[in-house]
């Protein structure tokens, strides 16, 4: 693949000229340009992705949007998907300006990568290398790849949620999204797919083998040592199905299935996990709203509430899974109900900017009361990023 070598300034004009012959593994191809509609037809539906990106970039500059973190990384990945469709150069320039706060010209990045959470924004490094060809991004991404060689694991090979005493021996469903989409995209971009695909598939299997239970859903976390306060002393499992944790897993398994070859030896097992999960998600979808509850399987409790980020994640995964043949086609209709439910949480404020409501703030592992009492934020990056990923998948439906 030939790439344009762009100057560090990366002007909007230069960005507009960039073309790609391939995309990172989990990125769908750009939609074909719509032909002009006759004047007699109704006006086109609003471009909600553009509205969310324009509103968010108006609220924050690349310097004020936040530090190196997975919520910002998730949001900016969604912004990148919007760029891939619209080719709006300032969307990519914004991502580059953010990343360049952390990556020096020689590729140095001052992150220890001692948690899976800290690795998620590494997807932006792969994207920027793909778009610009600048070696600094390869060097920075390689630091994450190399860290995995020494990163602590459970006895059966699962990456700990973090390399700290408080997270030792623990697998959180959140963690599979923090590292595995990056990993398969890194492998594709830098010729390391033999390792990356095998590792990502194995991580999903290890996590799934511990976290998935009979109803198809995943518990939030598992403690191999069975010593932490939230862990069941017999199983090591957390007590609840927290929706965003399961949402992270659902997106990650679809991303990895998109990346690995049809002949991969673990593919059939991954499909089995996804299909069992989809059955559970359909069962617990709120019939009144199309969304999913903060504690997925306890929607009947008065203090439970439907949460926007996980509803976006499930909607994306079910739609993508049905589209790609991983799931039965009827799940497309389940996804459409979810999509309409999430859209009901999007509004326009008096300032003309979008508002996305009922997004759970960041959450540790806890009991039912803990999850039900979590703050319900508006325009939290967890929700904005998940919304953009979902909307770019379903906007044509």
Coordinates of C-alpha atoms in Angstrom, one line a residue:
X1 CA 0.0 0.0 0.0
X2 CA 1.4 3.4 -1.0
X3 CA 0.8 6.2 1.4
X4 CA 1.2 9.9 1.1
X5 CA 3.9 11.2 3.5
X6 CA 2.4 14.2 5.2
X7 CA 4.1 17.0 7.0
X8 CA 3.7 17.2 10.7
X9 CA 1.4 20.2 10.3
X10 CA -1.1 18.0 8.4
X11 CA -3.2 20.8 6.9
X12 CA -6.8 20.3 6.1
X13 CA -6.0 20.5 2.4
X14 CA -3.5 17.7 2.7
X15 CA -5.9 15.5 4.7
X16 CA -8.6 16.0 2.1
X17 CA -6.2 14.5 -0.5
X18 CA -5.5 11.3 1.5
X19 CA -6.9 8.1 0.0
X20 CA -6.8 4.6 1.5
X21 CA -6.6 1.2 -0.2
X22 CA -7.5 -0.6 3.1
X23 CA -9.1 0.1 6.4
X24 CA -8.3 -1.0 10.0
X25 CA -9.9 -4.4 10.6
X26 CA -13.1 -3.3 12.4
X27 CA -13.8 -0.2 10.2
X28 CA -16.7 -0.7 7.7
X29 CA -16.0 0.6 4.2
X30 CA -17.2 4.1 3.4
X31 CA -20.8 4.3 2.1
X32 CA -21.4 5.1 -1.5
X33 CA -22.2 8.7 -2.2
X34 CA -26.0 9.2 -2.4
X35 CA -27.2 10.6 -5.7
X36 CA -29.1 13.8 -5.6
X37 CA -32.8 13.4 -4.9
X38 CA -35.5 15.0 -7.0
X39 CA -36.9 18.2 -5.6
X40 CA -40.3 16.6 -5.1
X41 CA -39.0 14.1 -2.6
X42 CA -38.9 14.7 1.2
X43 CA -35.7 16.2 2.6
X44 CA -33.0 13.7 3.6
X45 CA -33.0 12.6 7.2
X46 CA -30.5 14.6 9.4
X47 CA -27.0 13.3 9.6
X48 CA -26.9 12.5 13.3
X49 CA -23.3 11.4 13.3
X50 CA -22.2 14.8 11.9
X51 CA -24.5 16.6 14.4
X52 CA -22.9 14.7 17.3
X53 CA -19.3 15.3 16.1
X54 CA -19.9 18.9 15.3
X55 CA -21.5 19.5 18.7
X56 CA -18.7 17.7 20.6
X57 CA -15.9 19.4 18.7
X58 CA -17.6 22.7 19.4
X59 CA -17.6 22.0 23.1
X60 CA -14.0 20.8 23.3
X61 CA -10.8 21.5 21.5
X62 CA -8.2 18.7 21.0
X63 CA -6.4 20.2 24.0
X64 CA -9.4 20.3 26.4
X65 CA -11.2 17.1 25.5
X66 CA -9.3 15.2 28.1
X67 CA -6.2 13.1 28.7
X68 CA -5.1 9.8 27.2
X69 CA -8.1 7.6 28.1
X70 CA -10.4 5.0 26.8
X71 CA -13.6 7.1 26.9
X72 CA -12.0 9.8 24.7
X73 CA -10.4 7.1 22.6
X74 CA -13.8 5.5 22.1
X75 CA -15.4 8.8 21.1
X76 CA -12.6 9.7 18.7
X77 CA -12.8 6.3 17.1
X78 CA -16.5 7.0 16.4
X79 CA -15.5 10.4 15.0
X80 CA -13.0 8.6 12.7
X81 CA -15.8 6.4 11.4
X82 CA -17.8 9.6 10.6
X83 CA -14.7 10.9 8.8
X84 CA -14.3 7.8 6.8
X85 CA -17.9 8.3 5.4
X86 CA -17.9 12.1 5.0
X87 CA -14.3 12.7 4.2
X88 CA -14.5 15.9 6.3
X89 CA -10.9 16.7 6.8
X90 CA -11.2 18.6 10.0
X91 CA -12.5 15.5 11.8
X92 CA -9.2 13.7 11.1
X93 CA -7.1 16.7 11.8
X94 CA -8.8 17.0 15.2
X95 CA -7.9 13.4 16.0
X96 CA -4.3 14.0 15.0
X97 CA -4.1 17.1 17.1
X98 CA -5.3 15.1 20.1
X99 CA -2.9 12.2 19.6
X100 CA 0.0 14.5 19.0
X101 CA -0.3 15.9 22.5
X102 CA 0.9 12.5 23.7
X103 CA 3.2 11.1 20.9
X104 CA 6.5 12.9 20.3
X105 CA 8.0 13.2 16.8
X106 CA 10.3 10.2 17.5
X107 CA 7.3 8.0 18.6
X108 CA 7.9 8.3 22.3
X109 CA 4.7 8.1 24.3
X110 CA 4.8 8.5 28.1
X111 CA 2.3 5.9 29.0
X112 CA 3.2 2.8 31.1
X113 CA 0.3 0.7 29.7
X114 CA -0.1 -1.1 33.0
X115 CA -3.9 -1.5 32.5
X116 CA -6.1 -2.6 29.6
X117 CA -8.0 0.6 29.8
X118 CA -4.9 2.6 28.9
X119 CA -4.5 0.6 25.7
X120 CA -7.8 1.4 24.0
X121 CA -6.8 4.8 22.5
X122 CA -4.0 2.9 20.8
X123 CA -6.5 2.3 18.0
X124 CA -6.0 6.0 17.1
X125 CA -2.2 5.3 16.6
X126 CA -3.0 2.6 14.1
X127 CA -5.5 4.8 12.3
X128 CA -3.1 7.7 12.1
X129 CA -0.3 5.5 10.8
X130 CA -2.7 4.2 8.2
X131 CA -3.8 7.7 7.2
X132 CA -0.4 9.5 7.2
X133 CA 2.3 6.8 7.0
X134 CA 4.2 8.6 9.7
X135 CA 6.5 6.2 11.6
X136 CA 6.0 7.9 14.9
X137 CA 2.6 6.3 15.2
X138 CA 4.0 2.8 14.5
X139 CA 6.6 3.3 17.2
X140 CA 4.0 4.4 19.7
X141 CA 1.7 1.5 18.9
X142 CA 4.5 -0.9 19.2
X143 CA 5.0 0.0 22.8
X144 CA 1.5 -1.4 23.5
X145 CA 2.2 -4.5 21.4
X146 CA 5.5 -5.1 23.3
X147 CA 3.9 -4.5 26.7
X148 CA 1.6 -7.5 26.1
X149 CA 4.7 -9.8 26.0
X150 CA 5.1 -9.1 29.8
X151 CA 1.6 -8.2 30.8
X152 CA 0.3 -10.4 33.7
X153 CA -2.2 -13.1 32.9
X154 CA -4.4 -15.6 34.7
X155 CA -3.4 -19.3 34.7
X156 CA -5.4 -19.9 31.5
X157 CA -3.9 -16.9 29.7
X158 CA -6.4 -14.0 30.2
X159 CA -5.0 -10.5 30.6
X160 CA -5.6 -9.1 34.0
X161 CA -7.7 -6.0 34.0
X162 CA -4.7 -4.0 35.3
X163 CA -1.2 -4.7 36.6
X164 CA -2.0 -3.5 40.1
X165 CA -2.7 -5.2 43.5
X166 CA -6.4 -4.1 43.5
X167 CA -7.0 -5.7 40.0
X168 CA -4.6 -8.7 40.3
X169 CA -6.1 -12.0 38.9
X170 CA -9.2 -10.2 37.7
X171 CA -10.9 -10.4 34.2
X172 CA -13.5 -7.6 33.6
X173 CA -15.7 -8.0 30.5
X174 CA -14.8 -4.3 29.7
X175 CA -11.2 -5.3 29.1
X176 CA -11.7 -7.3 25.9
X177 CA -12.7 -4.1 24.0
X178 CA -9.8 -2.2 25.5
X179 CA -7.1 -4.3 23.9
X180 CA -8.4 -6.8 21.3
X181 CA -9.8 -4.5 18.5
X182 CA -6.5 -2.5 18.8
X183 CA -4.6 -5.8 18.5
X184 CA -6.2 -7.1 15.4
X185 CA -6.0 -3.7 13.7
X186 CA -2.3 -3.5 14.7
X187 CA -1.7 -6.9 13.3
X188 CA -3.3 -6.0 9.9
X189 CA -1.5 -2.7 9.7
X190 CA 2.0 -3.9 10.6
X191 CA 2.1 -7.5 9.4
X192 CA 1.6 -9.1 12.8
X193 CA -1.7 -10.8 12.2
X194 CA -0.5 -14.3 13.0
X195 CA 0.0 -13.4 16.6
X196 CA -2.6 -10.7 16.9
X197 CA -5.5 -12.7 15.6
X198 CA -4.7 -15.7 17.7
X199 CA -4.2 -13.7 20.9
X200 CA -7.4 -11.7 20.4
X201 CA -9.5 -14.8 19.7
X202 CA -8.0 -16.6 22.7
X203 CA -8.6 -13.6 25.0
X204 CA -12.3 -13.6 24.0
X205 CA -12.6 -17.3 24.6
X206 CA -10.9 -17.2 28.1
X207 CA -13.1 -14.3 29.2
X208 CA -16.2 -15.8 27.7
X209 CA -15.5 -19.2 29.4
X210 CA -15.5 -17.5 32.8
X211 CA -18.0 -14.8 32.4
X212 CA -20.9 -16.2 30.3
X213 CA -23.6 -18.0 32.3
X214 CA -26.7 -20.0 31.4
X215 CA -28.9 -17.1 30.4
X216 CA -26.4 -16.1 27.7
X217 CA -25.3 -12.9 29.4
X218 CA -21.9 -12.2 30.9
X219 CA -21.2 -11.2 34.5
X220 CA -19.2 -8.0 34.9
X221 CA -16.0 -9.6 36.2
X222 CA -14.3 -12.8 37.4
X223 CA -11.6 -13.1 40.1
X224 CA -9.3 -16.1 39.7
X225 CA -8.2 -15.8 43.3
X226 CA -11.8 -15.7 44.5
X227 CA -10.6 -13.3 47.3
X228 CA -11.9 -9.9 46.3
X229 CA -15.1 -8.7 48.1
X230 CA -17.4 -8.9 45.1
X231 CA -16.4 -12.4 44.0
X232 CA -18.5 -15.4 44.7
X233 CA -16.3 -17.7 46.8
X234 CA -17.1 -20.8 44.7
X235 CA -17.1 -19.3 41.1
X236 CA -15.1 -16.1 41.4
X237 CA -17.9 -14.3 39.5
X238 CA -19.3 -10.8 40.2
X239 CA -23.0 -10.8 41.2
X240 CA -24.5 -8.8 38.3
X241 CA -24.8 -8.3 34.6
X242 CA -23.8 -4.7 34.2
X243 CA -24.9 -3.6 30.8
X244 CA -21.9 -1.6 29.5
X245 CA -19.5 -4.4 30.5
X246 CA -21.5 -6.8 28.4
X247 CA -21.7 -4.1 25.7
X248 CA -17.9 -3.8 25.5
X249 CA -17.7 -7.6 25.1
X250 CA -20.4 -7.7 22.4
X251 CA -18.6 -5.1 20.3
X252 CA -15.2 -6.7 20.7
X253 CA -16.3 -10.2 19.6
X254 CA -17.9 -8.8 16.5
X255 CA -14.7 -6.7 15.7
X256 CA -12.5 -9.8 16.1
X257 CA -14.8 -12.0 14.0
X258 CA -14.6 -9.3 11.3
X259 CA -10.8 -9.5 11.4
X260 CA -9.9 -13.2 11.7
X261 CA -10.1 -15.5 8.7
X262 CA -13.0 -17.9 8.2
X263 CA -10.6 -20.8 8.7
X264 CA -9.4 -19.6 12.1
X265 CA -9.5 -22.6 14.6
X266 CA -11.3 -20.6 17.3
X267 CA -13.9 -19.0 15.1
X268 CA -16.6 -21.6 15.7
X269 CA -16.3 -21.1 19.5
X270 CA -16.5 -17.4 19.2
X271 CA -19.6 -17.7 17.1
X272 CA -21.1 -19.9 19.7
X273 CA -20.5 -17.3 22.5
X274 CA -21.9 -14.5 20.3
X275 CA -25.1 -16.5 19.4
X276 CA -25.7 -17.4 23.0
X277 CA -25.2 -13.8 24.0
X278 CA -27.6 -12.6 21.3
X279 CA -30.3 -14.9 22.6
X280 CA -29.9 -13.4 26.1
X281 CA -29.9 -9.8 24.7
X282 CA -33.1 -10.4 22.8
X283 CA -34.8 -11.9 25.8
X284 CA -34.0 -8.9 28.1
X285 CA -34.5 -6.1 25.6
X286 CA -37.1 -3.7 27.1
X287 CA -40.2 -4.1 25.0
X288 CA -41.5 -0.6 25.9
X289 CA -38.4 1.3 24.8
X290 CA -36.2 -1.1 22.8
X291 CA -33.3 -0.2 25.1
X292 CA -31.5 -2.3 27.7
X293 CA -31.4 -1.8 31.5
X294 CA -28.4 -0.8 33.5
X295 CA -28.6 -4.2 35.2
X296 CA -29.7 -6.2 32.2
X297 CA -31.8 -9.0 33.6
X298 CA -33.6 -7.0 36.4
X299 CA -35.7 -4.6 34.3
X300 CA -38.7 -5.1 36.6
X301 CA -37.2 -3.3 39.5
X302 CA -38.4 0.3 40.0
X303 CA -34.9 1.8 40.5
X304 CA -33.4 0.2 37.4
X305 CA -33.2 2.3 34.2
X306 CA -32.4 1.9 30.5
X307 CA -28.9 3.0 29.7
X308 CA -27.9 4.6 26.4
X309 CA -24.3 3.5 25.9
X310 CA -24.9 -0.2 26.3
X311 CA -28.0 0.0 24.2
X312 CA -25.9 1.5 21.4
X313 CA -23.3 -1.2 21.8
X314 CA -25.8 -4.0 21.7
X315 CA -27.6 -2.5 18.8
X316 CA -24.3 -2.2 16.8
X317 CA -23.3 -5.8 17.6
X318 CA -26.6 -7.4 16.8
X319 CA -26.9 -5.4 13.5
X320 CA -23.3 -6.1 12.5
X321 CA -23.7 -9.8 13.5
X322 CA -26.8 -10.2 11.4
X323 CA -25.3 -8.3 8.5
X324 CA -22.2 -10.4 8.4
X325 CA -24.0 -13.8 8.9
X326 CA -22.7 -14.4 12.4
X327 CA -26.3 -14.2 13.7
X328 CA -29.7 -15.2 12.4
X329 CA -31.2 -12.4 10.2
X330 CA -34.0 -11.7 12.6
X331 CA -31.5 -10.0 14.9
X332 CA -31.5 -7.1 12.4
X333 CA -35.1 -6.3 13.6
X334 CA -34.0 -6.5 17.3
X335 CA -31.2 -4.0 16.4
X336 CA -33.6 -1.7 14.7
X337 CA -35.8 -1.6 17.8
X338 CA -32.7 -0.8 19.8
X339 CA -31.7 1.9 17.4
X340 CA -35.0 3.7 17.6
X341 CA -34.8 3.4 21.4
X342 CA -31.4 5.1 21.5
X343 CA -32.5 7.8 19.0
X344 CA -35.2 8.7 21.5
X345 CA -32.5 9.8 23.9
X346 CA -30.9 12.2 21.4
X347 CA -32.2 15.8 21.3
X348 CA -31.1 19.3 20.3
X349 CA -30.5 21.9 22.9
X350 CA -31.3 25.6 22.8
X351 CA -27.8 26.2 21.5
X352 CA -28.4 24.0 18.5
X353 CA -26.0 21.3 19.8
X354 CA -27.0 17.6 20.3
X355 CA -27.7 16.2 23.8
X356 CA -27.4 12.4 24.4
X357 CA -29.0 11.5 27.8
X358 CA -28.9 8.7 30.3
X359 CA -25.3 7.5 30.0
X360 CA -23.9 5.7 33.0
X361 CA -20.8 7.3 34.4
X362 CA -17.7 5.1 34.8
X363 CA -18.3 2.1 37.0
X364 CA -16.3 -0.4 39.0
X365 CA -17.6 -3.8 40.0
X366 CA -20.4 -3.8 42.5
X367 CA -23.8 -5.1 43.6
X368 CA -27.2 -4.2 42.2
X369 CA -27.7 -1.2 44.4
X370 CA -24.4 0.2 43.3
X371 CA -25.2 0.0 39.6
X372 CA -28.7 1.3 40.0
X373 CA -27.5 4.4 41.8
X374 CA -24.8 5.3 39.3
X375 CA -24.9 8.8 37.9
X376 CA -26.9 9.3 34.6
X377 CA -24.8 11.7 32.6
X378 CA -25.5 13.6 29.4
X379 CA -22.9 13.7 26.6
X380 CA -20.5 11.4 28.4
X381 CA -17.9 10.1 26.0
X382 CA -18.8 6.4 26.7
X383 CA -22.3 7.2 25.2
X384 CA -21.1 9.5 22.4
X385 CA -18.6 7.0 21.1
X386 CA -20.9 4.1 21.3
X387 CA -23.7 6.2 19.6
X388 CA -21.4 7.1 16.6
X389 CA -20.3 3.4 16.1
X390 CA -23.9 2.3 16.2
X391 CA -25.2 5.2 14.0
X392 CA -22.5 4.5 11.3
X393 CA -23.7 0.9 11.2
X394 CA -27.4 1.5 11.2
X395 CA -28.0 5.0 9.7
X396 CA -29.1 3.6 6.4
X397 CA -31.8 1.4 7.9

